[in-house]
């Protein structure tokens, strides 16, 4: 890359950039240097927005730099390896689809978070995926309709959403997940939890905590009690914020049951005891049984796994129809992943789990960085190749002297076939 | 090579001890008996507004107390900087952070969120024919929601205090504010024309702290519940 003073081309290049004319905005300063120096050849009108700094990105988007970009890729690769080892086969849906099919069925839940654009070719509305699960469900229901069930699929990719939150401002989200389609058994719910825990363990996150929830339980209770209209909305909001005072105010006859379930959220045994003690009406009781069976199945597969239960939580699970889960780790506010039961293609029972690669990157302990080895002019190519296979990274000298090694961050140098620590002979 | 600005710099490592965030001012005094009943004994200068200290140890090494502005209690808890906090329902109405749970009504700091107008004008006209109103308030979101629910657009002028001055000095005819006794309103010639909600203080908990919380957090919650006579 050309830099200031590197060659004679630069001043001209800079001048050319500075006088770029943007249509309708007059002459404005261009190029990092001109902006940094606050110089403009001809000042833009006073009322104009200040020129965009070339490093500025839209809200909620960021560049991942070394070494984190590589760490994230490695973490995703490791997680996908664990998924594959449990028989989950990888699929790769496209980034953009027709909005009609992307937002059908379980996709409707993420409609308001989906970027839309018009396809210049077909003139049809396209949606940029905000979640990969509905795409996998579409594949299972169409192209893989005749594949044997239960069908195990996995995926990794980037999603974009319209809005972040103050706490989780990212708008581009990396997902790596599994879907288990065609089984109603609690063993299936337990499998995705345990496979998810194993994947987290593989990248060094040992203290993950799975919060199991029953998103349809609260609506079922509220429906059974015949609470409708604004009261229902107020009650749902109160339940979501675990605002016991407001639940009492809006809960009517349900207030007692809801409050006791609300306060039961926490370690699994205590919460399940409260659930068992609550007298649940018909549609709610079988849901509670599913949850109890799932906890038992998880305990059998992974006795040491940390499980909490929050029976009336229903947040952010609008397409979920049964036992769902959110993954936390102590001391961090961000979620590592989410999943749960849904209807694939609006008819097939399915469950799945998605891990968020950005969150994994922030929480997982960083793996040791590669050792950088400078290849002296006389370095033996075969030895260099062997070092790379062993996990070293080699930097070719490109005709420069050995004195460049330290400046480039190398800790070792290869002379002939001899690997020497830098600073030594 | 090292990253100049690692993404992890966005999220500093969490503090070790549980932190309880308390609001400065009016509610802090009312908190004292409740803290005592729940067995929480902070260093005595925590209630001294003159003290420069902001973080106070308690007799329990696993629990610290911080003293911040009432609005900031919600922010501290939402971001997990404090696992627990005490703040007015007014703050929760305004911010409505999904990361905050409010499991306990502490019954202290009783007041009301109201709409008030100059006494002489209040009698003239309701909202009936208006499509928009100008409102001065510390609670822009609450004000907008309240009027929107009545089909009226609110032009909000956000102030940080002395909201009662706004009608007299011509900033806005209406205000939305917190009222305890109504004395300040009366002194400025204002009357209450609508009550938006009764307000009390809540014990609030960070969502992720509750989900992953150890025994320390749950026993603290239980202590507050006992102190309130709820158990």
PDB file of C-alpha atoms in Angstrom, chain A residues 140-416:
ATOM      1  CA  UNK A 140     -36.061 -29.423   5.514  1.00  0.00           C
ATOM      2  CA  UNK A 141     -39.636 -28.930   4.328  1.00  0.00           C
ATOM      3  CA  UNK A 142     -38.821 -28.677   0.620  1.00  0.00           C
ATOM      4  CA  UNK A 143     -35.527 -29.924  -0.794  1.00  0.00           C
ATOM      5  CA  UNK A 144     -34.927 -32.404   2.023  1.00  0.00           C
ATOM      6  CA  UNK A 145     -38.588 -33.385   2.466  1.00  0.00           C
ATOM      7  CA  UNK A 146     -37.788 -36.983   1.548  1.00  0.00           C
ATOM      8  CA  UNK A 147     -34.632 -37.276   3.702  1.00  0.00           C
ATOM      9  CA  UNK A 148     -34.953 -39.729   6.606  1.00  0.00           C
ATOM     10  CA  UNK A 149     -36.164 -38.370   9.936  1.00  0.00           C
ATOM     11  CA  UNK A 150     -35.044 -37.396  12.474  1.00  0.00           C
ATOM     12  CA  UNK A 151     -33.012 -35.038  10.302  1.00  0.00           C
ATOM     13  CA  UNK A 152     -29.933 -33.453  11.839  1.00  0.00           C
ATOM     14  CA  UNK A 153     -28.667 -30.283  10.138  1.00  0.00           C
ATOM     15  CA  UNK A 154     -26.128 -27.652  11.134  1.00  0.00           C
ATOM     16  CA  UNK A 155     -25.096 -24.278   9.742  1.00  0.00           C
ATOM     17  CA  UNK A 156     -22.839 -21.284  10.303  1.00  0.00           C
ATOM     18  CA  UNK A 157     -23.235 -17.838   8.809  1.00  0.00           C
ATOM     19  CA  UNK A 158     -23.814 -14.150   9.258  1.00  0.00           C
ATOM     20  CA  UNK A 159     -27.173 -12.476   9.818  1.00  0.00           C
ATOM     21  CA  UNK A 160     -28.208  -8.854   9.777  1.00  0.00           C
ATOM     22  CA  UNK A 161     -30.926  -7.270  11.829  1.00  0.00           C
ATOM     23  CA  UNK A 162     -32.565  -3.892  11.582  1.00  0.00           C
ATOM     24  CA  UNK A 163     -31.925  -2.818  15.146  1.00  0.00           C
ATOM     25  CA  UNK A 164     -29.634  -3.670  18.008  1.00  0.00           C
ATOM     26  CA  UNK A 165     -30.419  -2.929  21.638  1.00  0.00           C
ATOM     27  CA  UNK A 166     -28.519  -0.664  23.982  1.00  0.00           C
ATOM     28  CA  UNK A 167     -27.072  -3.693  25.747  1.00  0.00           C
ATOM     29  CA  UNK A 168     -26.423  -5.751  22.599  1.00  0.00           C
ATOM     30  CA  UNK A 169     -25.800  -3.133  19.902  1.00  0.00           C
ATOM     31  CA  UNK A 170     -24.504  -5.490  17.187  1.00  0.00           C
ATOM     32  CA  UNK A 171     -26.611  -5.546  14.068  1.00  0.00           C
ATOM     33  CA  UNK A 172     -24.555  -8.165  12.263  1.00  0.00           C
ATOM     34  CA  UNK A 173     -24.656 -11.425  14.137  1.00  0.00           C
ATOM     35  CA  UNK A 174     -22.709 -14.579  13.439  1.00  0.00           C
ATOM     36  CA  UNK A 175     -24.706 -17.736  14.085  1.00  0.00           C
ATOM     37  CA  UNK A 176     -23.557 -21.340  14.343  1.00  0.00           C
ATOM     38  CA  UNK A 177     -26.289 -23.787  15.121  1.00  0.00           C
ATOM     39  CA  UNK A 178     -27.986 -27.153  14.900  1.00  0.00           C
ATOM     40  CA  UNK A 179     -31.527 -28.200  14.042  1.00  0.00           C
ATOM     41  CA  UNK A 180     -33.017 -31.584  14.928  1.00  0.00           C
ATOM     42  CA  UNK A 181     -36.139 -32.067  12.846  1.00  0.00           C
ATOM     43  CA  UNK A 182     -38.805 -34.753  13.162  1.00  0.00           C
ATOM     44  CA  UNK A 183     -38.650 -35.870  16.799  1.00  0.00           C
ATOM     45  CA  UNK A 184     -41.018 -34.985  19.638  1.00  0.00           C
ATOM     46  CA  UNK A 185     -38.997 -36.833  22.276  1.00  0.00           C
ATOM     47  CA  UNK A 186     -37.582 -34.961  25.298  1.00  0.00           C
ATOM     48  CA  UNK A 187     -34.384 -36.862  24.416  1.00  0.00           C
ATOM     49  CA  UNK A 188     -34.144 -34.615  21.333  1.00  0.00           C
ATOM     50  CA  UNK A 189     -34.385 -31.460  23.477  1.00  0.00           C
ATOM     51  CA  UNK A 190     -31.767 -32.913  25.795  1.00  0.00           C
ATOM     52  CA  UNK A 191     -29.517 -33.784  22.845  1.00  0.00           C
ATOM     53  CA  UNK A 192     -29.303 -30.241  21.521  1.00  0.00           C
ATOM     54  CA  UNK A 193     -28.534 -28.911  25.015  1.00  0.00           C
ATOM     55  CA  UNK A 194     -25.807 -31.458  25.593  1.00  0.00           C
ATOM     56  CA  UNK A 195     -24.290 -31.067  22.100  1.00  0.00           C
ATOM     57  CA  UNK A 196     -24.367 -27.291  22.614  1.00  0.00           C
ATOM     58  CA  UNK A 197     -22.603 -27.642  25.967  1.00  0.00           C
ATOM     59  CA  UNK A 198     -19.977 -29.896  24.395  1.00  0.00           C
ATOM     60  CA  UNK A 199     -19.361 -27.350  21.625  1.00  0.00           C
ATOM     61  CA  UNK A 200     -18.901 -24.587  24.208  1.00  0.00           C
ATOM     62  CA  UNK A 201     -16.574 -26.796  26.220  1.00  0.00           C
ATOM     63  CA  UNK A 202     -14.514 -27.420  23.063  1.00  0.00           C
ATOM     64  CA  UNK A 203     -13.695 -23.715  22.832  1.00  0.00           C
ATOM     65  CA  UNK A 204     -12.952 -23.419  26.533  1.00  0.00           C
ATOM     66  CA  UNK A 205     -16.297 -22.156  27.869  1.00  0.00           C
ATOM     67  CA  UNK A 206     -16.757 -24.544  30.760  1.00  0.00           C
ATOM     68  CA  UNK A 207     -19.153 -22.575  32.936  1.00  0.00           C
ATOM     69  CA  UNK A 208     -22.073 -22.208  30.556  1.00  0.00           C
ATOM     70  CA  UNK A 209     -25.454 -22.166  32.234  1.00  0.00           C
ATOM     71  CA  UNK A 210     -28.580 -23.305  30.353  1.00  0.00           C
ATOM     72  CA  UNK A 211     -31.789 -21.540  31.290  1.00  0.00           C
ATOM     73  CA  UNK A 212     -34.761 -23.693  30.256  1.00  0.00           C
ATOM     74  CA  UNK A 213     -38.041 -21.957  29.596  1.00  0.00           C
ATOM     75  CA  UNK A 214     -41.552 -22.756  28.397  1.00  0.00           C
ATOM     76  CA  UNK A 215     -42.572 -19.828  26.154  1.00  0.00           C
ATOM     77  CA  UNK A 216     -46.127 -21.106  25.494  1.00  0.00           C
ATOM     78  CA  UNK A 217     -46.892 -21.643  29.202  1.00  0.00           C
ATOM     79  CA  UNK A 218     -47.685 -18.060  30.198  1.00  0.00           C
ATOM     80  CA  UNK A 219     -49.935 -17.430  27.146  1.00  0.00           C
ATOM     81  CA  UNK A 220     -51.706 -20.742  27.818  1.00  0.00           C
ATOM     82  CA  UNK A 221     -52.363 -19.761  31.442  1.00  0.00           C
ATOM     83  CA  UNK A 222     -53.562 -16.300  30.457  1.00  0.00           C
ATOM     84  CA  UNK A 223     -55.862 -17.717  27.738  1.00  0.00           C
ATOM     85  CA  UNK A 224     -57.295 -20.279  30.153  1.00  0.00           C
ATOM     86  CA  UNK A 225     -58.080 -17.476  32.603  1.00  0.00           C
ATOM     87  CA  UNK A 226     -59.852 -15.535  29.856  1.00  0.00           C
ATOM     88  CA  UNK A 227     -57.761 -12.381  30.269  1.00  0.00           C
ATOM     89  CA  UNK A 228     -57.896 -10.361  27.033  1.00  0.00           C
ATOM     90  CA  UNK A 229     -57.249  -6.931  25.527  1.00  0.00           C
ATOM     91  CA  UNK A 230     -55.135  -4.288  27.230  1.00  0.00           C
ATOM     92  CA  UNK A 231     -55.109  -6.234  30.515  1.00  0.00           C
ATOM     93  CA  UNK A 232     -53.505  -9.180  28.730  1.00  0.00           C
ATOM     94  CA  UNK A 233     -50.880  -6.911  27.227  1.00  0.00           C
ATOM     95  CA  UNK A 234     -50.130  -5.263  30.563  1.00  0.00           C
ATOM     96  CA  UNK A 235     -49.900  -8.658  32.254  1.00  0.00           C
ATOM     97  CA  UNK A 236     -47.564  -9.999  29.556  1.00  0.00           C
ATOM     98  CA  UNK A 237     -45.294  -6.985  29.990  1.00  0.00           C
ATOM     99  CA  UNK A 238     -45.336  -7.383  33.772  1.00  0.00           C
ATOM    100  CA  UNK A 239     -44.457 -11.078  33.458  1.00  0.00           C
ATOM    101  CA  UNK A 240     -41.662 -10.293  31.022  1.00  0.00           C
ATOM    102  CA  UNK A 241     -40.112  -7.828  33.480  1.00  0.00           C
ATOM    103  CA  UNK A 242     -40.848 -10.104  36.438  1.00  0.00           C
ATOM    104  CA  UNK A 243     -42.611  -7.136  38.009  1.00  0.00           C
ATOM    105  CA  UNK A 244     -44.389  -8.909  40.838  1.00  0.00           C
ATOM    106  CA  UNK A 245     -46.353  -5.818  41.863  1.00  0.00           C
ATOM    107  CA  UNK A 246     -47.754  -5.328  38.353  1.00  0.00           C
ATOM    108  CA  UNK A 247     -48.492  -9.057  37.987  1.00  0.00           C
ATOM    109  CA  UNK A 248     -50.551  -8.857  41.161  1.00  0.00           C
ATOM    110  CA  UNK A 249     -52.360  -5.793  39.816  1.00  0.00           C
ATOM    111  CA  UNK A 250     -53.201  -7.226  36.382  1.00  0.00           C
ATOM    112  CA  UNK A 251     -53.251 -10.967  37.089  1.00  0.00           C
ATOM    113  CA  UNK A 252     -56.762 -11.268  38.539  1.00  0.00           C
ATOM    114  CA  UNK A 253     -57.435 -14.856  39.610  1.00  0.00           C
ATOM    115  CA  UNK A 254     -54.104 -15.944  38.119  1.00  0.00           C
ATOM    116  CA  UNK A 255     -52.017 -13.567  40.218  1.00  0.00           C
ATOM    117  CA  UNK A 256     -51.180 -16.147  42.903  1.00  0.00           C
ATOM    118  CA  UNK A 257     -50.072 -18.879  40.460  1.00  0.00           C
ATOM    119  CA  UNK A 258     -48.128 -16.481  38.254  1.00  0.00           C
ATOM    120  CA  UNK A 259     -46.354 -14.809  41.164  1.00  0.00           C
ATOM    121  CA  UNK A 260     -45.243 -18.109  42.661  1.00  0.00           C
ATOM    122  CA  UNK A 261     -43.926 -19.293  39.264  1.00  0.00           C
ATOM    123  CA  UNK A 262     -42.263 -15.937  38.731  1.00  0.00           C
ATOM    124  CA  UNK A 263     -40.376 -16.157  41.999  1.00  0.00           C
ATOM    125  CA  UNK A 264     -39.448 -19.788  41.293  1.00  0.00           C
ATOM    126  CA  UNK A 265     -37.067 -18.856  38.466  1.00  0.00           C
ATOM    127  CA  UNK A 266     -33.616 -20.148  39.323  1.00  0.00           C
ATOM    128  CA  UNK A 267     -31.888 -23.476  40.005  1.00  0.00           C
ATOM    129  CA  UNK A 268     -33.781 -26.321  38.292  1.00  0.00           C
ATOM    130  CA  UNK A 269     -34.911 -28.340  41.307  1.00  0.00           C
ATOM    131  CA  UNK A 270     -36.518 -25.445  43.124  1.00  0.00           C
ATOM    132  CA  UNK A 271     -38.270 -24.194  39.998  1.00  0.00           C
ATOM    133  CA  UNK A 272     -39.594 -27.644  39.087  1.00  0.00           C
ATOM    134  CA  UNK A 273     -40.904 -28.074  42.640  1.00  0.00           C
ATOM    135  CA  UNK A 274     -42.818 -24.795  42.310  1.00  0.00           C
ATOM    136  CA  UNK A 275     -44.145 -25.889  38.930  1.00  0.00           C
ATOM    137  CA  UNK A 276     -45.322 -29.197  40.404  1.00  0.00           C
ATOM    138  CA  UNK A 277     -47.000 -27.380  43.297  1.00  0.00           C
ATOM    139  CA  UNK A 278     -48.910 -25.007  41.002  1.00  0.00           C
ATOM    140  CA  UNK A 279     -52.275 -26.350  39.843  1.00  0.00           C
ATOM    141  CA  UNK A 280     -52.111 -25.884  36.081  1.00  0.00           C
ATOM    142  CA  UNK A 281     -55.110 -25.962  33.746  1.00  0.00           C
ATOM    143  CA  UNK A 282     -55.339 -28.414  30.831  1.00  0.00           C
ATOM    144  CA  UNK A 283     -53.206 -26.947  28.011  1.00  0.00           C
ATOM    145  CA  UNK A 284     -50.483 -25.903  30.450  1.00  0.00           C
ATOM    146  CA  UNK A 285     -50.033 -29.185  32.320  1.00  0.00           C
ATOM    147  CA  UNK A 286     -48.591 -31.223  29.395  1.00  0.00           C
ATOM    148  CA  UNK A 287     -46.136 -28.392  28.682  1.00  0.00           C
ATOM    149  CA  UNK A 288     -44.875 -28.599  32.246  1.00  0.00           C
ATOM    150  CA  UNK A 289     -44.476 -32.370  31.881  1.00  0.00           C
ATOM    151  CA  UNK A 290     -42.316 -31.836  28.768  1.00  0.00           C
ATOM    152  CA  UNK A 291     -40.060 -29.548  30.747  1.00  0.00           C
ATOM    153  CA  UNK A 292     -39.724 -32.021  33.630  1.00  0.00           C
ATOM    154  CA  UNK A 293     -38.926 -34.851  31.195  1.00  0.00           C
ATOM    155  CA  UNK A 294     -36.340 -32.719  29.379  1.00  0.00           C
ATOM    156  CA  UNK A 295     -34.560 -31.788  32.609  1.00  0.00           C
ATOM    157  CA  UNK A 296     -34.470 -35.471  33.581  1.00  0.00           C
ATOM    158  CA  UNK A 297     -33.061 -36.427  30.165  1.00  0.00           C
ATOM    159  CA  UNK A 298     -30.358 -33.741  30.363  1.00  0.00           C
ATOM    160  CA  UNK A 299     -29.403 -34.847  33.880  1.00  0.00           C
ATOM    161  CA  UNK A 300     -28.944 -38.369  32.599  1.00  0.00           C
ATOM    162  CA  UNK A 301     -26.744 -37.340  29.660  1.00  0.00           C
ATOM    163  CA  UNK A 302     -24.736 -34.624  31.422  1.00  0.00           C
ATOM    164  CA  UNK A 303     -25.137 -34.759  35.202  1.00  0.00           C
ATOM    165  CA  UNK A 304     -22.717 -31.882  35.824  1.00  0.00           C
ATOM    166  CA  UNK A 305     -24.378 -29.375  33.489  1.00  0.00           C
ATOM    167  CA  UNK A 306     -25.641 -26.230  35.152  1.00  0.00           C
ATOM    168  CA  UNK A 307     -29.372 -25.889  34.472  1.00  0.00           C
ATOM    169  CA  UNK A 308     -31.759 -23.213  35.632  1.00  0.00           C
ATOM    170  CA  UNK A 309     -35.487 -23.152  34.924  1.00  0.00           C
ATOM    171  CA  UNK A 310     -37.719 -20.157  34.351  1.00  0.00           C
ATOM    172  CA  UNK A 311     -41.161 -21.582  33.609  1.00  0.00           C
ATOM    173  CA  UNK A 312     -43.013 -18.430  32.637  1.00  0.00           C
ATOM    174  CA  UNK A 313     -40.349 -16.678  30.599  1.00  0.00           C
ATOM    175  CA  UNK A 314     -41.438 -16.197  26.994  1.00  0.00           C
ATOM    176  CA  UNK A 315     -39.135 -13.454  25.796  1.00  0.00           C
ATOM    177  CA  UNK A 316     -37.916 -13.399  22.207  1.00  0.00           C
ATOM    178  CA  UNK A 317     -39.248 -16.874  21.510  1.00  0.00           C
ATOM    179  CA  UNK A 318     -42.163 -16.049  19.330  1.00  0.00           C
ATOM    180  CA  UNK A 319     -41.844 -19.061  17.094  1.00  0.00           C
ATOM    181  CA  UNK A 320     -41.105 -21.474  19.892  1.00  0.00           C
ATOM    182  CA  UNK A 321     -43.758 -24.006  20.781  1.00  0.00           C
ATOM    183  CA  UNK A 322     -42.236 -25.943  23.677  1.00  0.00           C
ATOM    184  CA  UNK A 323     -39.143 -26.279  25.834  1.00  0.00           C
ATOM    185  CA  UNK A 324     -36.683 -23.518  24.912  1.00  0.00           C
ATOM    186  CA  UNK A 325     -33.316 -22.475  26.239  1.00  0.00           C
ATOM    187  CA  UNK A 326     -30.981 -19.510  26.577  1.00  0.00           C
ATOM    188  CA  UNK A 327     -27.290 -19.919  27.332  1.00  0.00           C
ATOM    189  CA  UNK A 328     -25.601 -17.629  29.834  1.00  0.00           C
ATOM    190  CA  UNK A 329     -22.275 -17.615  31.565  1.00  0.00           C
ATOM    191  CA  UNK A 330     -21.844 -16.261  35.091  1.00  0.00           C
ATOM    192  CA  UNK A 331     -20.809 -12.622  35.331  1.00  0.00           C
ATOM    193  CA  UNK A 332     -21.719 -11.736  31.738  1.00  0.00           C
ATOM    194  CA  UNK A 333     -24.907 -10.010  30.641  1.00  0.00           C
ATOM    195  CA  UNK A 334     -24.793 -11.229  27.056  1.00  0.00           C
ATOM    196  CA  UNK A 335     -26.453 -14.413  25.853  1.00  0.00           C
ATOM    197  CA  UNK A 336     -24.196 -17.012  24.242  1.00  0.00           C
ATOM    198  CA  UNK A 337     -27.011 -18.672  22.349  1.00  0.00           C
ATOM    199  CA  UNK A 338     -30.653 -19.558  22.180  1.00  0.00           C
ATOM    200  CA  UNK A 339     -32.822 -22.367  21.001  1.00  0.00           C
ATOM    201  CA  UNK A 340     -35.934 -24.382  21.473  1.00  0.00           C
ATOM    202  CA  UNK A 341     -38.852 -26.280  19.999  1.00  0.00           C
ATOM    203  CA  UNK A 342     -40.688 -25.014  16.956  1.00  0.00           C
ATOM    204  CA  UNK A 343     -42.720 -26.280  14.046  1.00  0.00           C
ATOM    205  CA  UNK A 344     -40.548 -26.750  10.976  1.00  0.00           C
ATOM    206  CA  UNK A 345     -42.441 -25.901   7.802  1.00  0.00           C
ATOM    207  CA  UNK A 346     -45.456 -25.266  10.045  1.00  0.00           C
ATOM    208  CA  UNK A 347     -46.091 -28.984  10.550  1.00  0.00           C
ATOM    209  CA  UNK A 348     -43.010 -30.929  11.591  1.00  0.00           C
ATOM    210  CA  UNK A 349     -41.880 -31.018  15.230  1.00  0.00           C
ATOM    211  CA  UNK A 350     -38.342 -29.703  15.527  1.00  0.00           C
ATOM    212  CA  UNK A 351     -35.873 -28.303  18.014  1.00  0.00           C
ATOM    213  CA  UNK A 352     -32.641 -26.418  17.540  1.00  0.00           C
ATOM    214  CA  UNK A 353     -29.936 -24.336  19.147  1.00  0.00           C
ATOM    215  CA  UNK A 354     -27.979 -21.357  17.826  1.00  0.00           C
ATOM    216  CA  UNK A 355     -24.693 -20.076  19.255  1.00  0.00           C
ATOM    217  CA  UNK A 356     -23.708 -16.441  18.635  1.00  0.00           C
ATOM    218  CA  UNK A 357     -20.138 -16.379  17.360  1.00  0.00           C
ATOM    219  CA  UNK A 358     -19.474 -12.773  18.436  1.00  0.00           C
ATOM    220  CA  UNK A 359     -20.473 -13.594  22.005  1.00  0.00           C
ATOM    221  CA  UNK A 360     -18.351 -16.750  21.935  1.00  0.00           C
ATOM    222  CA  UNK A 361     -15.373 -14.656  20.866  1.00  0.00           C
ATOM    223  CA  UNK A 362     -15.841 -12.300  23.803  1.00  0.00           C
ATOM    224  CA  UNK A 363     -16.343 -15.012  26.402  1.00  0.00           C
ATOM    225  CA  UNK A 364     -14.036 -17.847  25.312  1.00  0.00           C
ATOM    226  CA  UNK A 365     -10.472 -17.746  26.618  1.00  0.00           C
ATOM    227  CA  UNK A 366      -8.197 -16.711  23.727  1.00  0.00           C
ATOM    228  CA  UNK A 367      -6.158 -19.585  22.289  1.00  0.00           C
ATOM    229  CA  UNK A 368      -2.390 -19.029  22.183  1.00  0.00           C
ATOM    230  CA  UNK A 369      -1.421 -16.931  19.169  1.00  0.00           C
ATOM    231  CA  UNK A 370       0.779 -18.419  16.483  1.00  0.00           C
ATOM    232  CA  UNK A 371       4.508 -17.996  16.972  1.00  0.00           C
ATOM    233  CA  UNK A 372       5.865 -15.766  14.195  1.00  0.00           C
ATOM    234  CA  UNK A 373       9.077 -16.971  12.551  1.00  0.00           C
ATOM    235  CA  UNK A 374      11.091 -14.698  10.257  1.00  0.00           C
ATOM    236  CA  UNK A 375      12.592 -16.526   7.292  1.00  0.00           C
ATOM    237  CA  UNK A 376      16.150 -15.318   6.777  1.00  0.00           C
ATOM    238  CA  UNK A 377      17.422 -15.163   3.210  1.00  0.00           C
ATOM    239  CA  UNK A 378      19.087 -18.553   3.606  1.00  0.00           C
ATOM    240  CA  UNK A 379      16.114 -20.253   5.348  1.00  0.00           C
ATOM    241  CA  UNK A 380      15.521 -23.842   4.306  1.00  0.00           C
ATOM    242  CA  UNK A 381      12.109 -24.048   2.560  1.00  0.00           C
ATOM    243  CA  UNK A 382      11.454 -27.607   3.731  1.00  0.00           C
ATOM    244  CA  UNK A 383      12.067 -26.740   7.373  1.00  0.00           C
ATOM    245  CA  UNK A 384       9.846 -23.702   6.963  1.00  0.00           C
ATOM    246  CA  UNK A 385       7.092 -25.925   5.574  1.00  0.00           C
ATOM    247  CA  UNK A 386       7.435 -28.300   8.526  1.00  0.00           C
ATOM    248  CA  UNK A 387       7.219 -25.384  10.972  1.00  0.00           C
ATOM    249  CA  UNK A 388       3.980 -24.206   9.329  1.00  0.00           C
ATOM    250  CA  UNK A 389       2.531 -27.693   9.673  1.00  0.00           C
ATOM    251  CA  UNK A 390       3.401 -27.561  13.374  1.00  0.00           C
ATOM    252  CA  UNK A 391       1.402 -24.365  13.766  1.00  0.00           C
ATOM    253  CA  UNK A 392       4.064 -21.673  13.373  1.00  0.00           C
ATOM    254  CA  UNK A 393       3.479 -18.780  11.014  1.00  0.00           C
ATOM    255  CA  UNK A 394       6.425 -17.879   8.772  1.00  0.00           C
ATOM    256  CA  UNK A 395       7.149 -14.439   7.350  1.00  0.00           C
ATOM    257  CA  UNK A 396       9.207 -14.310   4.171  1.00  0.00           C
ATOM    258  CA  UNK A 397      11.923 -11.638   4.131  1.00  0.00           C
ATOM    259  CA  UNK A 398      10.953 -10.340   0.667  1.00  0.00           C
ATOM    260  CA  UNK A 399      14.574  -9.318   0.100  1.00  0.00           C
ATOM    261  CA  UNK A 400      14.812  -7.264   3.299  1.00  0.00           C
ATOM    262  CA  UNK A 401      17.438  -7.818   5.975  1.00  0.00           C
ATOM    263  CA  UNK A 402      17.084  -9.765   9.214  1.00  0.00           C
ATOM    264  CA  UNK A 403      16.816  -6.523  11.162  1.00  0.00           C
ATOM    265  CA  UNK A 404      13.154  -6.335  10.063  1.00  0.00           C
ATOM    266  CA  UNK A 405      12.215  -9.417  12.089  1.00  0.00           C
ATOM    267  CA  UNK A 406      11.495  -7.736  15.435  1.00  0.00           C
ATOM    268  CA  UNK A 407       9.611  -4.841  13.866  1.00  0.00           C
ATOM    269  CA  UNK A 408       7.203  -7.317  12.257  1.00  0.00           C
ATOM    270  CA  UNK A 409       6.519  -9.007  15.589  1.00  0.00           C
ATOM    271  CA  UNK A 410       8.588 -12.150  15.015  1.00  0.00           C
ATOM    272  CA  UNK A 411       9.943 -13.921  18.078  1.00  0.00           C
ATOM    273  CA  UNK A 412      12.017 -16.449  16.147  1.00  0.00           C
ATOM    274  CA  UNK A 413      14.139 -16.565  13.042  1.00  0.00           C
ATOM    275  CA  UNK A 414      14.895 -19.462  10.731  1.00  0.00           C
ATOM    276  CA  UNK A 415      18.495 -19.495   9.455  1.00  0.00           C
ATOM    277  CA  UNK A 416      19.199 -22.446   7.196  1.00  0.00           C
TER     278      UNK A 416
END
